[in-house]
Amino acid sequence: QVQLVESGGGLVQAGGSLRLSCAASGLTFSNYAMGWFRQARGKDREFVAAISWSGVTTSYADSVKGRFTISRDNSKNTVSLQMNSLKPEDTAVYYCASSIDRFVDTTSAMYNYWGQGTQVTVSS
């Protein structure tokens, strides 16, 4: 079955950096766009970033644009999220997800497989 396993979360001070990784198995990884979402306590899950099947096209939430970078390695079935200049409001559980198609999607309804999430906490 499809498995998405995130890693790389943790506690960091404001202004610091973290790199999240997601290892995928059980699917033809290069056929699907991938995305990162996050959910802060008491809030709805929100879109963070997405990348097309080839890696050529990316999309970011306005709140992370210029600070976060999504990338993928189809030879290793992994997708990563480099997070720089972190802010306390970035604190959330971050989820990796695989899309139903090859193209960048920003809505969670277009993603059919999800990881278990990894906690990112940014202290002020």
mmCIF file with all atom_site columns, C-alpha atoms in Angstrom:
data_model
loop_
_atom_site.group_PDB
_atom_site.id
_atom_site.type_symbol
_atom_site.label_atom_id
_atom_site.label_alt_id
_atom_site.label_comp_id
_atom_site.label_asym_id
_atom_site.label_entity_id
_atom_site.label_seq_id
_atom_site.pdbx_PDB_ins_code
_atom_site.Cartn_x
_atom_site.Cartn_y
_atom_site.Cartn_z
_atom_site.occupancy
_atom_site.B_iso_or_equiv
_atom_site.pdbx_formal_charge
_atom_site.auth_seq_id
_atom_site.auth_comp_id
_atom_site.auth_asym_id
_atom_site.auth_atom_id
_atom_site.pdbx_PDB_model_num
ATOM 1   C CA . GLN A 1 1   ? 0.000  0.000  0.000   1.00 0.00 ? 1   GLN A CA 1
ATOM 2   C CA . VAL A 1 2   ? 0.995  3.635  -0.334  1.00 0.00 ? 2   VAL A CA 1
ATOM 3   C CA . GLN A 1 3   ? 3.086  5.020  2.490   1.00 0.00 ? 3   GLN A CA 1
ATOM 4   C CA . LEU A 1 4   ? 4.330  8.557  2.995   1.00 0.00 ? 4   LEU A CA 1
ATOM 5   C CA . VAL A 1 5   ? 6.710  9.056  5.899   1.00 0.00 ? 5   VAL A CA 1
ATOM 6   C CA . GLU A 1 6   ? 7.767  12.528 6.954   1.00 0.00 ? 6   GLU A CA 1
ATOM 7   C CA . SER A 1 7   ? 10.895 13.378 8.919   1.00 0.00 ? 7   SER A CA 1
ATOM 8   C CA . GLY A 1 8   ? 12.903 16.414 9.917   1.00 0.00 ? 8   GLY A CA 1
ATOM 9   C CA . GLY A 1 9   ? 10.537 18.254 12.215  1.00 0.00 ? 9   GLY A CA 1
ATOM 10  C CA . GLY A 1 10  ? 11.611 19.678 15.535  1.00 0.00 ? 10  GLY A CA 1
ATOM 11  C CA . LEU A 1 11  ? 12.040 22.744 17.684  1.00 0.00 ? 11  LEU A CA 1
ATOM 12  C CA . VAL A 1 12  ? 13.834 25.767 16.267  1.00 0.00 ? 12  VAL A CA 1
ATOM 13  C CA . GLN A 1 13  ? 14.195 29.406 17.217  1.00 0.00 ? 13  GLN A CA 1
ATOM 14  C CA . ALA A 1 14  ? 12.613 32.144 15.138  1.00 0.00 ? 14  ALA A CA 1
ATOM 15  C CA . GLY A 1 15  ? 14.819 32.957 12.171  1.00 0.00 ? 15  GLY A CA 1
ATOM 16  C CA . GLY A 1 16  ? 16.178 29.440 12.007  1.00 0.00 ? 16  GLY A CA 1
ATOM 17  C CA . SER A 1 17  ? 15.824 26.735 9.385   1.00 0.00 ? 17  SER A CA 1
ATOM 18  C CA . LEU A 1 18  ? 14.536 23.205 9.105   1.00 0.00 ? 18  LEU A CA 1
ATOM 19  C CA . ARG A 1 19  ? 14.373 20.732 6.242   1.00 0.00 ? 19  ARG A CA 1
ATOM 20  C CA . LEU A 1 20  ? 11.467 18.331 6.068   1.00 0.00 ? 20  LEU A CA 1
ATOM 21  C CA . SER A 1 21  ? 11.646 15.178 3.996   1.00 0.00 ? 21  SER A CA 1
ATOM 22  C CA . CYS A 1 22  ? 8.985  12.751 2.862   1.00 0.00 ? 22  CYS A CA 1
ATOM 23  C CA . ALA A 1 23  ? 9.778  9.235  1.670   1.00 0.00 ? 23  ALA A CA 1
ATOM 24  C CA . ALA A 1 24  ? 7.148  7.636  -0.550  1.00 0.00 ? 24  ALA A CA 1
ATOM 25  C CA . SER A 1 25  ? 6.549  3.977  -1.306  1.00 0.00 ? 25  SER A CA 1
ATOM 26  C CA . GLY A 1 26  ? 3.834  1.881  -2.890  1.00 0.00 ? 26  GLY A CA 1
ATOM 27  C CA . LEU A 1 27  ? 3.166  4.261  -5.793  1.00 0.00 ? 27  LEU A CA 1
ATOM 28  C CA . THR A 1 28  ? 4.801  5.317  -9.046  1.00 0.00 ? 28  THR A CA 1
ATOM 29  C CA . PHE A 1 29  ? 6.167  8.441  -7.448  1.00 0.00 ? 29  PHE A CA 1
ATOM 30  C CA . SER A 1 30  ? 7.181  10.246 -10.632 1.00 0.00 ? 30  SER A CA 1
ATOM 31  C CA . ASN A 1 31  ? 3.594  10.109 -11.937 1.00 0.00 ? 31  ASN A CA 1
ATOM 32  C CA . TYR A 1 32  ? 2.173  12.377 -9.266  1.00 0.00 ? 32  TYR A CA 1
ATOM 33  C CA . ALA A 1 33  ? 2.450  15.891 -7.991  1.00 0.00 ? 33  ALA A CA 1
ATOM 34  C CA . MET A 1 34  ? 3.301  16.200 -4.300  1.00 0.00 ? 34  MET A CA 1
ATOM 35  C CA . GLY A 1 35  ? 2.340  18.718 -1.696  1.00 0.00 ? 35  GLY A CA 1
ATOM 36  C CA . TRP A 1 36  ? 2.981  19.904 1.825   1.00 0.00 ? 36  TRP A CA 1
ATOM 37  C CA . PHE A 1 37  ? 0.188  21.054 4.099   1.00 0.00 ? 37  PHE A CA 1
ATOM 38  C CA . ARG A 1 38  ? 0.182  22.133 7.725   1.00 0.00 ? 38  ARG A CA 1
ATOM 39  C CA . GLN A 1 39  ? -2.253 22.295 10.580  1.00 0.00 ? 39  GLN A CA 1
ATOM 40  C CA . ALA A 1 40  ? -1.781 24.477 13.599  1.00 0.00 ? 40  ALA A CA 1
ATOM 41  C CA . ARG A 1 41  ? -3.563 23.671 16.842  1.00 0.00 ? 41  ARG A CA 1
ATOM 42  C CA . GLY A 1 42  ? -7.171 24.746 16.649  1.00 0.00 ? 42  GLY A CA 1
ATOM 43  C CA . LYS A 1 43  ? -6.969 25.677 12.983  1.00 0.00 ? 43  LYS A CA 1
ATOM 44  C CA . ASP A 1 44  ? -7.871 24.052 9.699   1.00 0.00 ? 44  ASP A CA 1
ATOM 45  C CA . ARG A 1 45  ? -5.292 22.290 7.566   1.00 0.00 ? 45  ARG A CA 1
ATOM 46  C CA . GLU A 1 46  ? -3.786 24.706 5.049   1.00 0.00 ? 46  GLU A CA 1
ATOM 47  C CA . PHE A 1 47  ? -1.779 24.453 1.860   1.00 0.00 ? 47  PHE A CA 1
ATOM 48  C CA . VAL A 1 48  ? 1.940  25.222 2.099   1.00 0.00 ? 48  VAL A CA 1
ATOM 49  C CA . ALA A 1 49  ? 3.627  24.166 -1.145  1.00 0.00 ? 49  ALA A CA 1
ATOM 50  C CA . ALA A 1 50  ? 3.257  21.817 -4.090  1.00 0.00 ? 50  ALA A CA 1
ATOM 51  C CA . ILE A 1 51  ? 5.447  20.504 -6.893  1.00 0.00 ? 51  ILE A CA 1
ATOM 52  C CA . SER A 1 52  ? 4.511  18.925 -10.208 1.00 0.00 ? 52  SER A CA 1
ATOM 53  C CA . TRP A 1 53  ? 5.475  15.398 -11.233 1.00 0.00 ? 53  TRP A CA 1
ATOM 54  C CA . SER A 1 54  ? 8.585  16.636 -13.048 1.00 0.00 ? 54  SER A CA 1
ATOM 55  C CA . GLY A 1 55  ? 9.591  19.226 -10.501 1.00 0.00 ? 55  GLY A CA 1
ATOM 56  C CA . VAL A 1 56  ? 9.379  22.009 -13.057 1.00 0.00 ? 56  VAL A CA 1
ATOM 57  C CA . THR A 1 57  ? 6.307  23.704 -11.612 1.00 0.00 ? 57  THR A CA 1
ATOM 58  C CA . THR A 1 58  ? 5.907  24.743 -7.987  1.00 0.00 ? 58  THR A CA 1
ATOM 59  C CA . SER A 1 59  ? 3.358  26.692 -6.006  1.00 0.00 ? 59  SER A CA 1
ATOM 60  C CA . TYR A 1 60  ? 3.516  28.284 -2.565  1.00 0.00 ? 60  TYR A CA 1
ATOM 61  C CA . ALA A 1 61  ? 1.160  29.812 -0.072  1.00 0.00 ? 61  ALA A CA 1
ATOM 62  C CA . ASP A 1 62  ? 1.676  33.557 0.166   1.00 0.00 ? 62  ASP A CA 1
ATOM 63  C CA . SER A 1 63  ? 2.629  33.175 3.825   1.00 0.00 ? 63  SER A CA 1
ATOM 64  C CA . VAL A 1 64  ? 5.713  31.079 2.971   1.00 0.00 ? 64  VAL A CA 1
ATOM 65  C CA . LYS A 1 65  ? 6.697  32.446 -0.428  1.00 0.00 ? 65  LYS A CA 1
ATOM 66  C CA . GLY A 1 66  ? 10.357 33.448 -0.494  1.00 0.00 ? 66  GLY A CA 1
ATOM 67  C CA . ARG A 1 67  ? 11.123 31.505 2.700   1.00 0.00 ? 67  ARG A CA 1
ATOM 68  C CA . PHE A 1 68  ? 10.218 27.892 1.842   1.00 0.00 ? 68  PHE A CA 1
ATOM 69  C CA . THR A 1 69  ? 11.396 25.802 -1.094  1.00 0.00 ? 69  THR A CA 1
ATOM 70  C CA . ILE A 1 70  ? 9.867  22.523 -2.220  1.00 0.00 ? 70  ILE A CA 1
ATOM 71  C CA . SER A 1 71  ? 11.888 20.022 -4.226  1.00 0.00 ? 71  SER A CA 1
ATOM 72  C CA . ARG A 1 72  ? 11.715 16.382 -5.257  1.00 0.00 ? 72  ARG A CA 1
ATOM 73  C CA . ASP A 1 73  ? 14.042 13.575 -6.259  1.00 0.00 ? 73  ASP A CA 1
ATOM 74  C CA . ASN A 1 74  ? 12.193 11.066 -8.420  1.00 0.00 ? 74  ASN A CA 1
ATOM 75  C CA . SER A 1 75  ? 15.152 8.683  -8.342  1.00 0.00 ? 75  SER A CA 1
ATOM 76  C CA . LYS A 1 76  ? 14.800 8.414  -4.555  1.00 0.00 ? 76  LYS A CA 1
ATOM 77  C CA . ASN A 1 77  ? 11.019 8.822  -4.260  1.00 0.00 ? 77  ASN A CA 1
ATOM 78  C CA . THR A 1 78  ? 11.413 11.750 -1.928  1.00 0.00 ? 78  THR A CA 1
ATOM 79  C CA . VAL A 1 79  ? 10.019 15.258 -1.629  1.00 0.00 ? 79  VAL A CA 1
ATOM 80  C CA . SER A 1 80  ? 11.534 17.899 0.619   1.00 0.00 ? 80  SER A CA 1
ATOM 81  C CA . LEU A 1 81  ? 10.592 21.240 2.094   1.00 0.00 ? 81  LEU A CA 1
ATOM 82  C CA . GLN A 1 82  ? 13.407 23.603 2.984   1.00 0.00 ? 82  GLN A CA 1
ATOM 83  C CA . MET A 1 83  ? 12.114 26.129 5.502   1.00 0.00 ? 83  MET A CA 1
ATOM 84  C CA . ASN A 1 84  ? 14.165 29.245 6.184   1.00 0.00 ? 84  ASN A CA 1
ATOM 85  C CA . SER A 1 85  ? 13.522 32.369 8.244   1.00 0.00 ? 85  SER A CA 1
ATOM 86  C CA . LEU A 1 86  ? 11.035 30.477 10.338  1.00 0.00 ? 86  LEU A CA 1
ATOM 87  C CA . LYS A 1 87  ? 8.457  32.399 12.353  1.00 0.00 ? 87  LYS A CA 1
ATOM 88  C CA . PRO A 1 88  ? 6.430  31.378 15.403  1.00 0.00 ? 88  PRO A CA 1
ATOM 89  C CA . GLU A 1 89  ? 3.331  31.349 13.192  1.00 0.00 ? 89  GLU A CA 1
ATOM 90  C CA . ASP A 1 90  ? 4.899  28.520 11.168  1.00 0.00 ? 90  ASP A CA 1
ATOM 91  C CA . THR A 1 91  ? 4.381  26.258 14.174  1.00 0.00 ? 91  THR A CA 1
ATOM 92  C CA . ALA A 1 92  ? 2.185  23.353 13.071  1.00 0.00 ? 92  ALA A CA 1
ATOM 93  C CA . VAL A 1 93  ? 2.078  19.707 12.172  1.00 0.00 ? 93  VAL A CA 1
ATOM 94  C CA . TYR A 1 94  ? 3.338  19.400 8.608   1.00 0.00 ? 94  TYR A CA 1
ATOM 95  C CA . TYR A 1 95  ? 1.926  16.766 6.287   1.00 0.00 ? 95  TYR A CA 1
ATOM 96  C CA . CYS A 1 96  ? 3.227  15.366 3.045   1.00 0.00 ? 96  CYS A CA 1
ATOM 97  C CA . ALA A 1 97  ? 0.608  14.319 0.489   1.00 0.00 ? 97  ALA A CA 1
ATOM 98  C CA . SER A 1 98  ? 0.456  12.814 -2.989  1.00 0.00 ? 98  SER A CA 1
ATOM 99  C CA . SER A 1 99  ? -1.878 14.246 -5.582  1.00 0.00 ? 99  SER A CA 1
ATOM 100 C CA . ILE A 1 100 ? -4.349 12.389 -7.750  1.00 0.00 ? 100 ILE A CA 1
ATOM 101 C CA . ASP A 1 101 ? -2.617 13.735 -10.865 1.00 0.00 ? 101 ASP A CA 1
ATOM 102 C CA . ARG A 1 102 ? 0.643  15.164 -12.208 1.00 0.00 ? 102 ARG A CA 1
ATOM 103 C CA . PHE A 1 103 ? -0.100 18.821 -11.821 1.00 0.00 ? 103 PHE A CA 1
ATOM 104 C CA . VAL A 1 104 ? 0.277  21.307 -9.003  1.00 0.00 ? 104 VAL A CA 1
ATOM 105 C CA . ASP A 1 105 ? -2.808 21.488 -6.805  1.00 0.00 ? 105 ASP A CA 1
ATOM 106 C CA . THR A 1 106 ? -3.375 23.753 -3.826  1.00 0.00 ? 106 THR A CA 1
ATOM 107 C CA . THR A 1 107 ? -6.524 22.185 -2.437  1.00 0.00 ? 107 THR A CA 1
ATOM 108 C CA . SER A 1 108 ? -6.396 19.231 -0.064  1.00 0.00 ? 108 SER A CA 1
ATOM 109 C CA . ALA A 1 109 ? -9.276 17.532 -1.878  1.00 0.00 ? 109 ALA A CA 1
ATOM 110 C CA . MET A 1 110 ? -6.915 16.838 -4.796  1.00 0.00 ? 110 MET A CA 1
ATOM 111 C CA . TYR A 1 111 ? -4.628 14.709 -2.596  1.00 0.00 ? 111 TYR A CA 1
ATOM 112 C CA . ASN A 1 112 ? -5.512 11.119 -1.845  1.00 0.00 ? 112 ASN A CA 1
ATOM 113 C CA . TYR A 1 113 ? -2.606 9.875  0.280   1.00 0.00 ? 113 TYR A CA 1
ATOM 114 C CA . TRP A 1 114 ? -1.226 11.540 3.385   1.00 0.00 ? 114 TRP A CA 1
ATOM 115 C CA . GLY A 1 115 ? 1.636  11.004 5.768   1.00 0.00 ? 115 GLY A CA 1
ATOM 116 C CA . GLN A 1 116 ? 1.271  10.910 9.523   1.00 0.00 ? 116 GLN A CA 1
ATOM 117 C CA . GLY A 1 117 ? 2.701  14.398 9.966   1.00 0.00 ? 117 GLY A CA 1
ATOM 118 C CA . THR A 1 118 ? 5.751  15.864 11.675  1.00 0.00 ? 118 THR A CA 1
ATOM 119 C CA . GLN A 1 119 ? 5.684  18.588 14.314  1.00 0.00 ? 119 GLN A CA 1
ATOM 120 C CA . VAL A 1 120 ? 7.462  21.867 13.674  1.00 0.00 ? 120 VAL A CA 1
ATOM 121 C CA . THR A 1 121 ? 7.697  24.259 16.599  1.00 0.00 ? 121 THR A CA 1
ATOM 122 C CA . VAL A 1 122 ? 9.211  27.721 16.226  1.00 0.00 ? 122 VAL A CA 1
ATOM 123 C CA . SER A 1 123 ? 9.977  29.554 19.441  1.00 0.00 ? 123 SER A CA 1
ATOM 124 C CA . SER A 1 124 ? 10.094 33.334 19.675  1.00 0.00 ? 124 SER A CA 1
#
